[in-house]
Each structure stands twice: as structure tokens, then as C-alpha cells.
Tab-separated table of C-alpha atoms and ligand atoms in Angstrom:
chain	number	residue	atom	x	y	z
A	644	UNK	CA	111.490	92.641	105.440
A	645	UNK	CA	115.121	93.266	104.389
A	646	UNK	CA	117.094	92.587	101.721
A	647	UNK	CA	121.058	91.663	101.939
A	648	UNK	CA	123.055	93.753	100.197
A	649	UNK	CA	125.684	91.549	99.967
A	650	UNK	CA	123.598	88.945	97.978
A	651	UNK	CA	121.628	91.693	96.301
A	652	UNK	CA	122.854	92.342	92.374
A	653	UNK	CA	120.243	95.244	91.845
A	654	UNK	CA	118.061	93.132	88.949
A	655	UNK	CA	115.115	95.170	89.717
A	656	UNK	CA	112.252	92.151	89.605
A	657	UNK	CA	111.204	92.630	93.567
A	658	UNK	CA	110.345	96.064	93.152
A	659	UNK	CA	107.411	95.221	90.483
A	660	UNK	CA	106.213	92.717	93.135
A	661	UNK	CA	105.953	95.112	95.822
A	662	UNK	CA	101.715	96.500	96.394
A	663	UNK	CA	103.283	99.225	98.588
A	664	UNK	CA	106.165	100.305	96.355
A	665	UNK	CA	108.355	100.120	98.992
A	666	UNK	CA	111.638	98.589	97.354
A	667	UNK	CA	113.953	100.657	95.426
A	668	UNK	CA	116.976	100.243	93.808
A	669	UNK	CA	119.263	102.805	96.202
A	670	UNK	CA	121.703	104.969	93.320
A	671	UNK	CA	124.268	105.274	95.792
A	672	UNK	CA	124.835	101.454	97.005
A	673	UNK	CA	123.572	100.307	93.970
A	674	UNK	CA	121.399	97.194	95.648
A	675	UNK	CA	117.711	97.207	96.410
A	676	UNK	CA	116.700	98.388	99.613
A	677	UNK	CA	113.433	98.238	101.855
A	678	UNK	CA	111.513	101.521	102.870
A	679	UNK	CA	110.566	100.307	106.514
A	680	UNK	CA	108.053	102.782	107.087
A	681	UNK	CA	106.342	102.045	103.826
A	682	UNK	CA	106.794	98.361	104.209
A	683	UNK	CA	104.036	96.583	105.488
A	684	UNK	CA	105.665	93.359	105.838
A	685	UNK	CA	102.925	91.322	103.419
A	686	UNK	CA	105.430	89.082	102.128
A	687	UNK	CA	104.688	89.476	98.823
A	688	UNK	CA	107.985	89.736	97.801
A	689	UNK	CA	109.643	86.714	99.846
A	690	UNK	CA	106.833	84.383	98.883
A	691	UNK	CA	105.714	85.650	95.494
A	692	UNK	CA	109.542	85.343	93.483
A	693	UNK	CA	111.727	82.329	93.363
A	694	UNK	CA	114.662	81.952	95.316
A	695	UNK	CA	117.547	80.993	93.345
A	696	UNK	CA	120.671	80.936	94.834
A	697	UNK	CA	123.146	81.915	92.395
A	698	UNK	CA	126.663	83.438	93.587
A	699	UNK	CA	126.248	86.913	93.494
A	700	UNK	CA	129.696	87.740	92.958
A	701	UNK	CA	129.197	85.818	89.489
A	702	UNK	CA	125.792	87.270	88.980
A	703	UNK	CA	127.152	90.838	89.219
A	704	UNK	CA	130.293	90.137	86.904
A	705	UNK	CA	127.912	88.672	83.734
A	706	UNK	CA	125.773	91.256	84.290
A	707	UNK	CA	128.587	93.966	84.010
A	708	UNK	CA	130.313	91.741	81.073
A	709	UNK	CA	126.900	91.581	79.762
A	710	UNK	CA	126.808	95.672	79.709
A	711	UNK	CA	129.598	96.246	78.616
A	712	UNK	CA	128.064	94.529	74.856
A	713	UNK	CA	125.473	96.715	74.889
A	714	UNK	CA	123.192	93.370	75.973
A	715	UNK	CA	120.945	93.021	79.131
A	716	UNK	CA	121.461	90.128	81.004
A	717	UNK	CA	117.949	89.952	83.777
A	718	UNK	CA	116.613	86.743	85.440
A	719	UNK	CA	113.384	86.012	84.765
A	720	UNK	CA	110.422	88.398	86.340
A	721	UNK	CA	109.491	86.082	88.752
A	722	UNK	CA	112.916	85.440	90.050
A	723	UNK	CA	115.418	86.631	93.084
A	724	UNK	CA	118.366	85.015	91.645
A	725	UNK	CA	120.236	85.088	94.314
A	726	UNK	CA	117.520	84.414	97.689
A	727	UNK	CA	118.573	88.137	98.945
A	728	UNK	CA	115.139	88.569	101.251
A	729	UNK	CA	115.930	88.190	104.604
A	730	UNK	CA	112.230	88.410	106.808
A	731	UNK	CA	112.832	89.998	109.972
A	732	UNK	CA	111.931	88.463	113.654
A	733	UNK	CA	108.471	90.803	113.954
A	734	UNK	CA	108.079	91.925	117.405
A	735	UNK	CA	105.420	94.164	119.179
A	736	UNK	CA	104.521	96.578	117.939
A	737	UNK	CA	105.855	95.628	114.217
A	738	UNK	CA	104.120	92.183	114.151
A	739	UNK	CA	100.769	93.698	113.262
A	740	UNK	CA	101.775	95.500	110.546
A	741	UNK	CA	102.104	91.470	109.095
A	742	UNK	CA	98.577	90.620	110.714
A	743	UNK	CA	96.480	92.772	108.522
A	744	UNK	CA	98.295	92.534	105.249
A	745	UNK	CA	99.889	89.043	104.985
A	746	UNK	CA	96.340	86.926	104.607
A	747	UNK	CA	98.348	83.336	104.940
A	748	UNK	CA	99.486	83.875	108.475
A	749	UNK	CA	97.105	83.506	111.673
A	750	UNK	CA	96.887	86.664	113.601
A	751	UNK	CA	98.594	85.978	117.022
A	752	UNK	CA	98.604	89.653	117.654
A	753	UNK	CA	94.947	90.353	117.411
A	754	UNK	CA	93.652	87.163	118.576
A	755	UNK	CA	91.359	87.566	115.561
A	756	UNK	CA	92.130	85.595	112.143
A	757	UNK	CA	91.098	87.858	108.880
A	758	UNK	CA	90.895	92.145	108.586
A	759	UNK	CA	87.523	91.511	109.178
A	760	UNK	CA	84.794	89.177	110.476
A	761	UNK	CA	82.827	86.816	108.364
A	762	UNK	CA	80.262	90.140	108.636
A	763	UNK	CA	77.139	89.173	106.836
A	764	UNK	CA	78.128	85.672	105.404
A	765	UNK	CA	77.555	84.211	108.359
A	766	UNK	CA	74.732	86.778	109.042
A	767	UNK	CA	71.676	83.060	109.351
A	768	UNK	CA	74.098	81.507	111.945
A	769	UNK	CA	75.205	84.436	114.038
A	770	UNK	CA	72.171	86.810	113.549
A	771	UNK	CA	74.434	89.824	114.013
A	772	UNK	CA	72.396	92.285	111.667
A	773	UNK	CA	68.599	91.570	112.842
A	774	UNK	CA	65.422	93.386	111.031
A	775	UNK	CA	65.730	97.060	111.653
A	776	UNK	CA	69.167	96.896	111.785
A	777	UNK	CA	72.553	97.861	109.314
A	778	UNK	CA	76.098	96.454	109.658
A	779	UNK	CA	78.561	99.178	108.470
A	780	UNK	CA	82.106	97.671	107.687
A	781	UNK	CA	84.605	100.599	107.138
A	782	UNK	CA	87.698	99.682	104.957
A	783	UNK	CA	90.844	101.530	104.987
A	784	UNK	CA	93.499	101.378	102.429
A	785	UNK	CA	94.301	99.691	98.945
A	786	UNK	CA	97.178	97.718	98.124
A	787	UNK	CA	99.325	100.621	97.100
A	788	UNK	CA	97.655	102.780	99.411
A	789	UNK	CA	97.914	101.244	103.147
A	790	UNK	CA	96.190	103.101	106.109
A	791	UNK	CA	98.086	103.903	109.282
A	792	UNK	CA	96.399	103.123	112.408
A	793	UNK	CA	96.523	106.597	113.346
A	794	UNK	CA	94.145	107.277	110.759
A	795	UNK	CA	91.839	104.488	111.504
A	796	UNK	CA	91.734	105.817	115.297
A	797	UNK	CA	90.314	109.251	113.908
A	798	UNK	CA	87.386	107.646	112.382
A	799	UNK	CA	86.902	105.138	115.160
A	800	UNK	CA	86.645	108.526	117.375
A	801	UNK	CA	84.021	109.919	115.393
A	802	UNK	CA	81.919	106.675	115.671
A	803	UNK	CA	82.337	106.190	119.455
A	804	UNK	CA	81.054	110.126	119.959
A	805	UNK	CA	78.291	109.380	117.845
A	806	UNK	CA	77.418	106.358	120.122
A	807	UNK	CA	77.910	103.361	117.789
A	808	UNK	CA	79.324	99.865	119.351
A	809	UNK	CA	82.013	98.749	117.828
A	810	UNK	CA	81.983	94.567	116.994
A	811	UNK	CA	83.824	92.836	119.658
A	812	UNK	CA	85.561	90.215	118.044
A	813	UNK	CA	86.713	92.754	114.859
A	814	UNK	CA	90.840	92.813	115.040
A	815	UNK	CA	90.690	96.201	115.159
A	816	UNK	CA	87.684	96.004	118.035
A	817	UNK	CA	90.339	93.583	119.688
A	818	UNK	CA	93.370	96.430	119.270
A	819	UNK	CA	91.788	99.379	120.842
A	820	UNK	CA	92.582	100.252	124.691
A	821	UNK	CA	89.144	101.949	125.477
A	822	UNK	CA	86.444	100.897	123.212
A	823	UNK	CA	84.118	103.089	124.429
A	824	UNK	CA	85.878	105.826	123.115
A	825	UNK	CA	87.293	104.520	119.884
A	826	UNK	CA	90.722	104.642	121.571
A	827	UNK	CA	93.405	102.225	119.811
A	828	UNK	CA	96.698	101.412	122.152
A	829	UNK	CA	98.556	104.473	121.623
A	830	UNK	CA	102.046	101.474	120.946
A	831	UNK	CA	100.705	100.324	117.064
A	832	UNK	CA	99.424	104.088	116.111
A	833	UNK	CA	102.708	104.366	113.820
A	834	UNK	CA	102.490	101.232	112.427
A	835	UNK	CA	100.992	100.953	108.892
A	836	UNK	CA	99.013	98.189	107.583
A	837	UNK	CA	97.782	97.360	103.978
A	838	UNK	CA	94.162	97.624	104.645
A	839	UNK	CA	91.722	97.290	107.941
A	840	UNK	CA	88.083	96.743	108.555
A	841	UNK	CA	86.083	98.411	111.504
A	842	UNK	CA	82.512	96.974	111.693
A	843	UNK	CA	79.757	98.509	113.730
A	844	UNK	CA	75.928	98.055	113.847
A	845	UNK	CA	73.366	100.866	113.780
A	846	UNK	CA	69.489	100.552	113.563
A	847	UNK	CA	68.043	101.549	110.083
A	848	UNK	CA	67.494	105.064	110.650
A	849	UNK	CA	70.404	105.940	111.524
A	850	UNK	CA	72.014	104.660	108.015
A	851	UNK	CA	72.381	108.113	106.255
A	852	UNK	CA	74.027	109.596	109.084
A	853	UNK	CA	76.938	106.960	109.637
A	854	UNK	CA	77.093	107.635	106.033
A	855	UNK	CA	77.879	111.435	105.991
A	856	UNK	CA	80.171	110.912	109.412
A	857	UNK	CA	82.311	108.647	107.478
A	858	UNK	CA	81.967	111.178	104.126
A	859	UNK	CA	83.193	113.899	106.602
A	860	UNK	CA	86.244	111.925	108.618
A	861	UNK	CA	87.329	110.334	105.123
A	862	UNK	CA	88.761	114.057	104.180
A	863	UNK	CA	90.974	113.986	107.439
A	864	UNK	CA	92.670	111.294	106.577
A	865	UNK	CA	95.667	110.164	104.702
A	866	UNK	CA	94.063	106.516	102.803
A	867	UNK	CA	91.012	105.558	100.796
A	868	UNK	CA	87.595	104.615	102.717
A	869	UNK	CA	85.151	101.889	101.108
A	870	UNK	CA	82.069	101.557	102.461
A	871	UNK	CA	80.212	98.144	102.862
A	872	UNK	CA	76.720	97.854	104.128
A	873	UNK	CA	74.665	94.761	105.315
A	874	UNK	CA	71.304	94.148	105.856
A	875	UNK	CA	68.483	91.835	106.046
A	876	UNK	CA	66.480	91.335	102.918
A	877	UNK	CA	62.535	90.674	102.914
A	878	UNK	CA	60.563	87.105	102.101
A	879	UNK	CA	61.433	87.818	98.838
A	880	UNK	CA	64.397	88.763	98.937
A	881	UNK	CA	64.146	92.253	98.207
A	882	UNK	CA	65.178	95.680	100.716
A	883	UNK	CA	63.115	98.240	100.151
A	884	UNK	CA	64.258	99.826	103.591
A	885	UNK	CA	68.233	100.425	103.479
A	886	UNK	CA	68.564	100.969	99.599
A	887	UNK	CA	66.171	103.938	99.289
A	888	UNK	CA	68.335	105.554	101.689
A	889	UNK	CA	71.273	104.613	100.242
A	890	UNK	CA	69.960	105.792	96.261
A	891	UNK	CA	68.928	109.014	97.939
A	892	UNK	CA	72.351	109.547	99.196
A	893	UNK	CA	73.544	109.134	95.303
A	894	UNK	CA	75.111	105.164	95.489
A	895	UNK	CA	74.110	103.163	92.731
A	896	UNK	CA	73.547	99.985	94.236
A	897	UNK	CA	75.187	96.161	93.338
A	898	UNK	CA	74.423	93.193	95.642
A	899	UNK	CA	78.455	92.082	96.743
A	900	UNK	CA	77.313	89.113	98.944
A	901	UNK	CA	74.365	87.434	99.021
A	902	UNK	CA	73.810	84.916	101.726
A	903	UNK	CA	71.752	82.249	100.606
A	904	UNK	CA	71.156	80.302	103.672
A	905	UNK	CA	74.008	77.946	103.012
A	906	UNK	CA	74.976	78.350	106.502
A	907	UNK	CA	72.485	76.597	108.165
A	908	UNK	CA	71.884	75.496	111.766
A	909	UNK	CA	72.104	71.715	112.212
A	910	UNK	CA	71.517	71.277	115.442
A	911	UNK	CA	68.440	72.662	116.435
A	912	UNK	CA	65.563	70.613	116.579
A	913	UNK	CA	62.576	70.299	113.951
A	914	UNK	CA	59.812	71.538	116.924
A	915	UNK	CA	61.970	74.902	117.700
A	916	UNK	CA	62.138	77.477	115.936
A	917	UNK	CA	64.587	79.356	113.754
A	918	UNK	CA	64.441	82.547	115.139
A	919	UNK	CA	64.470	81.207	119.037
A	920	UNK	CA	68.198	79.212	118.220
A	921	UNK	CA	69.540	82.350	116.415
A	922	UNK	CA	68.819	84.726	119.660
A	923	UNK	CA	70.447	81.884	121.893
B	517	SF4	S1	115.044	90.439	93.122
B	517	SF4	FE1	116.702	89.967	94.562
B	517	SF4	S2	118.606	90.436	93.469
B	517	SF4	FE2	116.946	91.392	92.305
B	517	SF4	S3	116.858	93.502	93.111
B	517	SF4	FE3	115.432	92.318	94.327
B	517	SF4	S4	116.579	91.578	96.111
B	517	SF4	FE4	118.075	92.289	94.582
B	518	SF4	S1	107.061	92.642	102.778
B	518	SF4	FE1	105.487	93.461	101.352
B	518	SF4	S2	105.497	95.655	101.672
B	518	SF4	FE2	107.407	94.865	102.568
B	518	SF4	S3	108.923	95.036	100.965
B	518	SF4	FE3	108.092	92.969	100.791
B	518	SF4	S4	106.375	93.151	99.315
B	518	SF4	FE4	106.922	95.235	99.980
């Protein structure tokens, strides 16, 4: 993203809009100006404020006449009164910075739409997380915060040693140049995105160990690390298999998502079973 600083008159309302703090008002040219290593072209700021387009030569001169009384003259908050954003043509490696922190856009460069998969929400349909079995997701960054994908590669390292697979169609998954290894294409490690999701899938006992390695990688990097965990619950709806673990490691647990079977198969018929269409 950059702003014009010939149609910029230094109001101030697009850096309250910005979730990375990247806009400030530069003291020496006196306009607004873009951090581009901060900025992780979301958009925000383009789409979220108005675009007036007042003369900013007129703008300026009330606002200094304006001054000069002692009296503030702003547009309103949610205003650029005079349409200074200019979005930049993103090209590679730049364009993914947009993929995973503008949600509105599809994700050309990962061939993946979201941060994420649809994880366990479409757990009935795609039977990713079986009995016996946890799905990790691993979230880097905050609005705010942002993660660079350097950092994400560090954890992603960690995970491939310990022998986890990675989910294949996961943007991230889809960005690394040896998955095997956890290696992402050494082009996008600069590039810094508002938040990321790696997903991975480990059987049951293994849950309080993929739980310390991220504890342990999450000090080595520069971001905040969420941790979301999804598993099967029993016929009555109940886990007393991953939550025990989970209490013992000190989380107090909440249910986020509960899939409710809304996502049923339709096309399988009444004589086969459930199970049998989920494995196929
Ligand atoms: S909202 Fe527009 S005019 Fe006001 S500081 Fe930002 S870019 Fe400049
Ligand atoms: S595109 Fe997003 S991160 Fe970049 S300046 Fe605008 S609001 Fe801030």
C-alpha cells in the first residue's frame, strides 16, 4: 500500500485504522507515510475509510486557516478526504503478504483460499481427525502482532524432525519447498503476514509432546503462538481421552467449535455405511 503525498493533507484518521500500526504521519514531509516492512498489505485502510476526493490544495489551506484560530478542522474518523491510498501492483514474492491477511481476496498465490483449512468443521465429511487421533492447528500472529514466515519456518522445522505430516492442502503446507523437512521457499521468508495457520495430525499419545515442542519453539520466535486442538468426541459427546492430557498440562478447557453433524453426506446410500463413505 502507498499513500500519495501529493494528495495526502496529514489528517491522521488512516493511522487509527491500521492493525499493524504501520502508517505514520512522517515530521519531516509532514504527510502520512507507509512502513513497507510492517505493512502487510490487508487493506484495511483502502477499504475500511471513505474516499472523498476533496482538492488537497484546499484541504491543506482550511486546515492551516483553521489553526491559525486556535480551531481544529478534521474529516470525519472514517474518512480519507482526499482518496490518497494508492494499492500497489503485488508481485511475487509481495503478493502473499495480501493472501494471509486480506480475508476478501482469493489466494492465487497459495492455491489455497483461507489461513487455514475448514480443520475440524468439516471433520464428518472429510474424516481428517479419526478416533485415536489429534489435529494441532498452530497460529501465528495477532492483528498488531503479524508473524514473519521466517518464524513460522522455525517451528515447521521442529515439527518435521519430530516426524509429524504436515496437511497438504494448508497454504502454508502449499508454500513450503521440501515438506518433509518443514522447509518454506527460501523467496517469501522476509515477507510478513498478519497471521498463519500450520495444521498437522498426531495420534493421541503423542498430544503432550507436540504441546511442549511448540511451548519450547514459541520462545525463539518473534510473534504470539495459539494453540488449537481437535478431536473426536465419544457417543455422548464427551472426550475423556485428549482433555485429561490437556488439564494435566495446566489448560483450562472451552469447547471453540463444535461440529454437530450439520455437514452431512448426501450421497451415500441408506444400505452403506457411514464410516465405509468417510474412508473413501
Ligand atoms: S486519511 Fe488520507 S489524508 Fe488523512 S492522513 Fe491518511 S492518507 Fe493522509
Ligand atoms: S494495507 Fe493494511 S497493513 Fe498496510 S498500511 Fe494499509 S492497513 Fe496498514
Amino acid at each position: 500500500m502507498r499513500i500519495d503525498p501529493n494528495k495526502c493533507v496529514a489528517c491522521g484518521n488512516c493511522t487509527y485504522v491500521c492493525p499493524m500500526g504501520a502508517i505514520y504521519i512522517d515530521p519531516v514531509i509532514e504527510r502520512a507515510t507507509v512502513n513497507r516492512d510492517e505493512c502487510v498489505e490487508c487493506y484495511s485502510c483502502y477499504n475500511g475509510l471513505s474516499q472523498e476526493h476533496l482538492n488537497p490544495t484546499m484541504v491543506r489551506t482550511v486546515r492551516k486557516i483553521f489553526k491559525m484560530m486556535r480551531v481544529r478542522f478534521d474529516p470525519e474518523p472514517d474518512v480519507c478526504p482526499t482518496a490518497a491510498f494508492e494499492p500497489e501492483e503485488l508481485v511475487w514474492p509481495r503478493v502473499v503478504r495480501r493472501a494471509f491477511s486480506d480475508p476478501r481476496v482469493p489466494h492465487e498465490s497459495t492455491g489455497v483460499e483461507g489461513r487455514g483449512t475448514e480443520e475440524v468443521k468439516t471433520n464428518d465429511i472429510s474424516g481428517r481427525v479419526q478416533v485415536g487421533e489429534v489435529g494441532f492447528t498452530i497460529e501465528f500472529g495477532r492483528p498488531g502482532v503479524g508473524v514473519w514466515f521466517r518464524d513460522i519456518q522455525k517451528m515447521c522445522w521442529a515439527l518435521a524432525e519430530a516426524g509429524v505430516s504436515f496437511e497438504k492442502k494448508n497454504p502454508v503446507t502449499s508454500l513450503m519447498s521440501d515438506v518433509a523437512t518443514g522447509t518454506i521457499r527460501e523467496d517469501i521468508l522476509n515477507e510478513k503476514l498478519m497471521s498463519a495457520i500450520v495444521e498437522i495430525k498426531v495420534p493421541v499419545e503423542r498430544t503432550e509432546e507436540i504441546v511442549r515442542l511448540v511451548w519450547r519453539v514459541e520462545k525463539e520466535v518473534d510473534t504470539v503462538v495459539a494453540i488449537g486442538v481437535g478431536t473426536r468426541c465419544d457417543e455422548n459427546g464427551e472426550d475423556h481421552v485428549v482433555a485429561p492430557i490437556l488439564e494435566k498440562l495446566g489448560y483450562k478447557l472451552e469447547r471453540a467449535k463444535t461440529n454437530i453433524g450439520l455437514g452431512r453426506i448426501t450421497n451415500r446410500s441408506v444400505e452403506q455405511p457411514y464410516a465405509e463413505v468417510v474412508r473413501k
